[in-house]
JSON list of C-alpha atoms in Angstrom, two decimals:
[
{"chain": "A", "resi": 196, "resn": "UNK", "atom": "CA", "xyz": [216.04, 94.16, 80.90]},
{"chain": "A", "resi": 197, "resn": "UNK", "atom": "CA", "xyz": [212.23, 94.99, 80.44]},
{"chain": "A", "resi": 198, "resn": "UNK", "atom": "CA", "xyz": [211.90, 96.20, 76.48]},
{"chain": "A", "resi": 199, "resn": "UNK", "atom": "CA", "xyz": [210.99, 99.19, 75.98]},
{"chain": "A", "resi": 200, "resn": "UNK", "atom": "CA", "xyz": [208.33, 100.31, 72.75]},
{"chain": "A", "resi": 201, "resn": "UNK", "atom": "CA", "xyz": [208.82, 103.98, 71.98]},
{"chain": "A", "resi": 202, "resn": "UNK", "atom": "CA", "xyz": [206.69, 106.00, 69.42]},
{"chain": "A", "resi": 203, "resn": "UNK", "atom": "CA", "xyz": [208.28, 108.03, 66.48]},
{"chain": "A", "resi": 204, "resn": "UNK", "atom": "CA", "xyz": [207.91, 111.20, 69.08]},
{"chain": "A", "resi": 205, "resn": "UNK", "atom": "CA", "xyz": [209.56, 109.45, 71.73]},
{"chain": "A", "resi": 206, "resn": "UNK", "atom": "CA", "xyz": [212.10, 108.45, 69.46]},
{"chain": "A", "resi": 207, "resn": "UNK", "atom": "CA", "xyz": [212.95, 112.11, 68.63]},
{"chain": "A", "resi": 208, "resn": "UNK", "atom": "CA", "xyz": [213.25, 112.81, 72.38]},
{"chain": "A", "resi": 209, "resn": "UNK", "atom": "CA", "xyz": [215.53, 109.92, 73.04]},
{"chain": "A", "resi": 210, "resn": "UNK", "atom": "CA", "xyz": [218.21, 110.86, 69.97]},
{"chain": "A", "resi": 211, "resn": "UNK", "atom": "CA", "xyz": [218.59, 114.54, 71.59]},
{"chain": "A", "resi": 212, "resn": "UNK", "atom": "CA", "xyz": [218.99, 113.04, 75.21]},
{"chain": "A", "resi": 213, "resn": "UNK", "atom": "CA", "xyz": [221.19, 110.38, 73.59]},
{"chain": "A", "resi": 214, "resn": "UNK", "atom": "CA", "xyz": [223.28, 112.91, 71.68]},
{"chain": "A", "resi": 215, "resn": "UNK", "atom": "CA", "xyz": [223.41, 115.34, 74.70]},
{"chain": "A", "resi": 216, "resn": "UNK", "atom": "CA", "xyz": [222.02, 114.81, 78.18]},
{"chain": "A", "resi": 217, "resn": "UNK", "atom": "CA", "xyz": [220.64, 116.19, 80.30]},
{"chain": "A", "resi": 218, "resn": "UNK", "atom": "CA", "xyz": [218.18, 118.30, 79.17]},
{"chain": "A", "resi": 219, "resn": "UNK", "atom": "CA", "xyz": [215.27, 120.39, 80.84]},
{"chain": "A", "resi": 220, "resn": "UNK", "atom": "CA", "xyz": [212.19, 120.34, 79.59]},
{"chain": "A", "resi": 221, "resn": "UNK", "atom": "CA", "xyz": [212.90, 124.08, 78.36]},
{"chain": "A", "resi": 222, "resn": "UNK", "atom": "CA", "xyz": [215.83, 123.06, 76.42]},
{"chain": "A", "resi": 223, "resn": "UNK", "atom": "CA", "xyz": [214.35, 119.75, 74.76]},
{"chain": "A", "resi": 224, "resn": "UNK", "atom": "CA", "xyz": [211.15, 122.24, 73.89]},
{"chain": "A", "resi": 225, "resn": "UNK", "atom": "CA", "xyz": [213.57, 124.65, 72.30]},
{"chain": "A", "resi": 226, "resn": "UNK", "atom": "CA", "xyz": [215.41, 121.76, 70.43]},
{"chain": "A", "resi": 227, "resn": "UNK", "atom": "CA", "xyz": [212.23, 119.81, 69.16]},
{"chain": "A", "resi": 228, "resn": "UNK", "atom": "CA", "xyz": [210.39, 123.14, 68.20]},
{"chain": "A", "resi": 229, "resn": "UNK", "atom": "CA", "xyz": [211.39, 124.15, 64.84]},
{"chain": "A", "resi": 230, "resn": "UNK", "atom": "CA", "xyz": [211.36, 120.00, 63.74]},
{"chain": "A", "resi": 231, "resn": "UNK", "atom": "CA", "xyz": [208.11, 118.84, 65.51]},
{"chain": "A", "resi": 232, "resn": "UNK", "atom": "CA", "xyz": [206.55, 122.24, 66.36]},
{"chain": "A", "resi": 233, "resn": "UNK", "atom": "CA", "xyz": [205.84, 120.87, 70.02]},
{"chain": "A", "resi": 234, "resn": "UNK", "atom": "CA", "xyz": [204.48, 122.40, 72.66]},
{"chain": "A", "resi": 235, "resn": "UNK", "atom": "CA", "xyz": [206.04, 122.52, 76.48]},
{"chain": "A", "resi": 236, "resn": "UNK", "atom": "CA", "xyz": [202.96, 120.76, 77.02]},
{"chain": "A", "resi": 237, "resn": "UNK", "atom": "CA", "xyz": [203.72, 117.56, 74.51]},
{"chain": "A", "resi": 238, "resn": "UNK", "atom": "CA", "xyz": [207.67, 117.58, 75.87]},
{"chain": "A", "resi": 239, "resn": "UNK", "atom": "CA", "xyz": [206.03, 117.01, 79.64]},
{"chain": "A", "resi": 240, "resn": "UNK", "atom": "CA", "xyz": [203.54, 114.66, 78.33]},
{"chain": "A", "resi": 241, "resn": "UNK", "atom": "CA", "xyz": [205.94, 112.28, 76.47]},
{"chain": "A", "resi": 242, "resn": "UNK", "atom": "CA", "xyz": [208.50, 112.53, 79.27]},
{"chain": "A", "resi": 243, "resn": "UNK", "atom": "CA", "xyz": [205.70, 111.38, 81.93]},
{"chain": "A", "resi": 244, "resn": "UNK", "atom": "CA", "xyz": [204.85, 108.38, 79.46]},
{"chain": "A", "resi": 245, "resn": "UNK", "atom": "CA", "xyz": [208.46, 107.82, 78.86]},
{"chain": "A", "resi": 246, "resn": "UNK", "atom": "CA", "xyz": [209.87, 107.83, 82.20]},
{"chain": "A", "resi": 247, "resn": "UNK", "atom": "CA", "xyz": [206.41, 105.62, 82.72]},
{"chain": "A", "resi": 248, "resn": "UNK", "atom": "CA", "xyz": [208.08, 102.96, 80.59]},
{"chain": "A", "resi": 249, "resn": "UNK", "atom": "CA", "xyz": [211.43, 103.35, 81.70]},
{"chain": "A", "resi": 250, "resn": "UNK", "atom": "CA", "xyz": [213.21, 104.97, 79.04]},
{"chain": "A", "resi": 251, "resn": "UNK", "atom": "CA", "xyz": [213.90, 108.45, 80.78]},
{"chain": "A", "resi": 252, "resn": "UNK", "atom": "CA", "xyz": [215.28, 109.26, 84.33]},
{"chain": "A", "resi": 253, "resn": "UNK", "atom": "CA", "xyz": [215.48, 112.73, 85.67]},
{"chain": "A", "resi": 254, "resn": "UNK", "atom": "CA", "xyz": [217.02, 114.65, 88.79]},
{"chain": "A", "resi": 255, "resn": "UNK", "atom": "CA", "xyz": [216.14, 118.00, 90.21]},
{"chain": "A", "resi": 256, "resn": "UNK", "atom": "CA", "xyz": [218.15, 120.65, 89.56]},
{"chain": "A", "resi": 257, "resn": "UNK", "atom": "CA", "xyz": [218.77, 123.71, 90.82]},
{"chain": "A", "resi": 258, "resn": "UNK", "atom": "CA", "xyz": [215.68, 124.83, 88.52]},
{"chain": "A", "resi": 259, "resn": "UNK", "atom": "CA", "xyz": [214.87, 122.46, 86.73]},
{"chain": "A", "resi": 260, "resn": "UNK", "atom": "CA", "xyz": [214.33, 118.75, 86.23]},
{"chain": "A", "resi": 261, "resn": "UNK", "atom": "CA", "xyz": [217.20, 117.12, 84.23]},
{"chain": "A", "resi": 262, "resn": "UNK", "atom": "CA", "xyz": [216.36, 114.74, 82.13]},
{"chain": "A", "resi": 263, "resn": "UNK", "atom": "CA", "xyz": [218.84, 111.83, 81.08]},
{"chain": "A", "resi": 264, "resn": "UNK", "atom": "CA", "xyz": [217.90, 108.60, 78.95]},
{"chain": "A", "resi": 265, "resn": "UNK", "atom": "CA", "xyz": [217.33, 105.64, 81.42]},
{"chain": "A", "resi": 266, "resn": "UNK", "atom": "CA", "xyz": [218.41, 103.13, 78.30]},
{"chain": "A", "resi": 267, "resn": "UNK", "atom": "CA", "xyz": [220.98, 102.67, 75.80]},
{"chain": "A", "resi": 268, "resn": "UNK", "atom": "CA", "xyz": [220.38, 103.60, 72.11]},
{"chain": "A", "resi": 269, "resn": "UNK", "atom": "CA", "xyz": [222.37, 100.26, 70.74]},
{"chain": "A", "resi": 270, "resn": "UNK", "atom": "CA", "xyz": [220.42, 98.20, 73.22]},
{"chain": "A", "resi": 271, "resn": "UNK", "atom": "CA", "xyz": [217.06, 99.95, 72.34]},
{"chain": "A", "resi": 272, "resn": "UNK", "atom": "CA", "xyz": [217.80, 100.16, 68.51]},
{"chain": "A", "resi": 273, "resn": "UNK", "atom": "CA", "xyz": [218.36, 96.47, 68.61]},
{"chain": "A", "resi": 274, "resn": "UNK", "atom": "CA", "xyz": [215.43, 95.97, 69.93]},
{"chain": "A", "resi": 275, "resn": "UNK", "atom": "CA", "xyz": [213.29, 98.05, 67.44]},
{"chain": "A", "resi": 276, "resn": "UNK", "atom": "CA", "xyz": [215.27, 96.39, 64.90]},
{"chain": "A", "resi": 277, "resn": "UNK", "atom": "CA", "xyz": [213.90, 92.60, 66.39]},
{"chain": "A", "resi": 278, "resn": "UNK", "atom": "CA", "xyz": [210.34, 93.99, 66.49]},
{"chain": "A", "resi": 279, "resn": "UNK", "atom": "CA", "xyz": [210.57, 95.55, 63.04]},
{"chain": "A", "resi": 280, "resn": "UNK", "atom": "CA", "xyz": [211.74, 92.52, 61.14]},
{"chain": "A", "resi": 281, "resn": "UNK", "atom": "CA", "xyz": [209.58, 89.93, 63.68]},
{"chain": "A", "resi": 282, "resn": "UNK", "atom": "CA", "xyz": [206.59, 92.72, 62.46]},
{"chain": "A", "resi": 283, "resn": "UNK", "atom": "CA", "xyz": [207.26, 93.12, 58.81]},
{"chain": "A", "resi": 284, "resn": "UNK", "atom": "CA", "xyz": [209.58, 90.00, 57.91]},
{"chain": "A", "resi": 285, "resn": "UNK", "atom": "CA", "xyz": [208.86, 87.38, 60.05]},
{"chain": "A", "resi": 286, "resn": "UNK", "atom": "CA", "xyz": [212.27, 87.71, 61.64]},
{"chain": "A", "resi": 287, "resn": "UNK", "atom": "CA", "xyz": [213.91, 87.23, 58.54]},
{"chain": "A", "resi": 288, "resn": "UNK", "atom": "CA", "xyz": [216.99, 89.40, 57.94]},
{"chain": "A", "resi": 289, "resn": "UNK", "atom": "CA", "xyz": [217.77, 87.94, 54.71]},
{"chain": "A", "resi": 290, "resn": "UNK", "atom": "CA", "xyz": [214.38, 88.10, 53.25]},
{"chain": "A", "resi": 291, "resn": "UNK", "atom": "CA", "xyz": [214.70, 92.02, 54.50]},
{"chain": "A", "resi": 292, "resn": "UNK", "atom": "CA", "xyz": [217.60, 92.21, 52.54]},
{"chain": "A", "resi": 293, "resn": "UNK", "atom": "CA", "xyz": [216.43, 90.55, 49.20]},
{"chain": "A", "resi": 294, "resn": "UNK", "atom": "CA", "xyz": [213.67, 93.04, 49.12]},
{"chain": "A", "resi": 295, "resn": "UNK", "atom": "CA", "xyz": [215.55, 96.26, 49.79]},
{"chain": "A", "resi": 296, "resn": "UNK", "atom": "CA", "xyz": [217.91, 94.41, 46.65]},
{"chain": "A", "resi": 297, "resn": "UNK", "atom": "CA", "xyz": [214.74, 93.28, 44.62]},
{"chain": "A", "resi": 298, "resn": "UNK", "atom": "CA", "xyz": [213.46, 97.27, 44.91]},
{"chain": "A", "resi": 299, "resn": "UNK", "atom": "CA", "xyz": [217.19, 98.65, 43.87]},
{"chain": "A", "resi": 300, "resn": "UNK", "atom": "CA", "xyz": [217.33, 100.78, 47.51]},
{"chain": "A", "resi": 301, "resn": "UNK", "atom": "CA", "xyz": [220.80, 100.22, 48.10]},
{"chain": "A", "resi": 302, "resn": "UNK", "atom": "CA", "xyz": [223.26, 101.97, 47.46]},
{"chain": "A", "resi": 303, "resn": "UNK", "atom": "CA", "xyz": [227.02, 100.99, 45.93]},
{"chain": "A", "resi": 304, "resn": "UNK", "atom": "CA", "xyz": [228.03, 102.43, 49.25]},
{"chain": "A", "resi": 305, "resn": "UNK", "atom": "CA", "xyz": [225.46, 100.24, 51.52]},
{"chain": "A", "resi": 306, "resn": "UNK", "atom": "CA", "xyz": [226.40, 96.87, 49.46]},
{"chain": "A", "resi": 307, "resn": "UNK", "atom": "CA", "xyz": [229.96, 97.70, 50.14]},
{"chain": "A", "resi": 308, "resn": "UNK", "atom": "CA", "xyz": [228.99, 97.98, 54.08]},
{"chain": "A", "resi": 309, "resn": "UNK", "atom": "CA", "xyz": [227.22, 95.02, 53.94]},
{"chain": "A", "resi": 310, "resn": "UNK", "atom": "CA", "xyz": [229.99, 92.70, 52.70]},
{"chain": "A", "resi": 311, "resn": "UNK", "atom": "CA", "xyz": [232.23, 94.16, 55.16]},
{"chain": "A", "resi": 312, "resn": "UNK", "atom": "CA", "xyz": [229.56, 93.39, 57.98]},
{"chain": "A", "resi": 313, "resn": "UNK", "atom": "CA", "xyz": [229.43, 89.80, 56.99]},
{"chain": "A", "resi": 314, "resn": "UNK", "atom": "CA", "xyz": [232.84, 89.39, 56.80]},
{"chain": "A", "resi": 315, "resn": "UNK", "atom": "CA", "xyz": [233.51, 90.41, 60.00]},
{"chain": "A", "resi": 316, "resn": "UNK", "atom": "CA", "xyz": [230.51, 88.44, 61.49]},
{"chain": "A", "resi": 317, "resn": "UNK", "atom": "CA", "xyz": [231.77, 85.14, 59.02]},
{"chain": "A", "resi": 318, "resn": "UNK", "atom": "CA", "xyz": [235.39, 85.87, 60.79]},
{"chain": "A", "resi": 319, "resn": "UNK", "atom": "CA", "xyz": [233.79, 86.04, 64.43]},
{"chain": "A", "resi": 320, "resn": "UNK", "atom": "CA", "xyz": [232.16, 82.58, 63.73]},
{"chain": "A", "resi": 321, "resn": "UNK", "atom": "CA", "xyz": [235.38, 80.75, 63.27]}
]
């Protein structure tokens, strides 16, 4: 599969399509407005650039274009995840880790996730 970059804006697009597709361009306007204060004008923009890329996919509708994501939020998250930590940490999950730890950003909660994540991917290996 060809990776897909999205922006911060396109990002916001993608989680309402993700969460709740399709969407017109009327209805993602109407969602996005009160966080982003976007225009109709932006919504078409980014879609054109979007569905550019490959991340969106519309039909016509009786109306309206429908709009539907054309990728899969784990799949694309992963990916942003890869080039975040290839960007920032030099692909280095644990070195990620020890600085969120160094910094005191996590939570009791987060630790406790985290141990049960690498338990279950410890338990996978064997």
């Amino acid at each position: 599969m060809k990776q897909i970059n999205l922006s911060d804006g396109e990002w916001n697009i993608m989680n309402v399509l993700w969460e709740s597709a399709p969407k017109t361009i009327t209805q993602l306007t109407a969602t996005l407005k009160e966080s982003t204060g976007w225009s109709k004008h932006t919504i078409i923009t980014m879609l054109n650039r979007m569905e550019s890329k490959g991340a969106v996919r519309y039909e016509q509708g009786a109306k309206a274009k429908q709009y539907y994501p054309a990728v899969e939020r784990a799949e694309t998250a992963l990916e942003e995840t890869e080039n975040f930590l290839d960007k920032v940490y030099s692909g280095s999950l644990g070195l990620m880790v020890n600085t969120m730890v160094e910094k005191n950003s996590l939570s009791k909660e987060e630790i406790d996730q985290l141990y049960d994540i690498l338990k279950r991917a410890e338990e996978e290996e064997k």
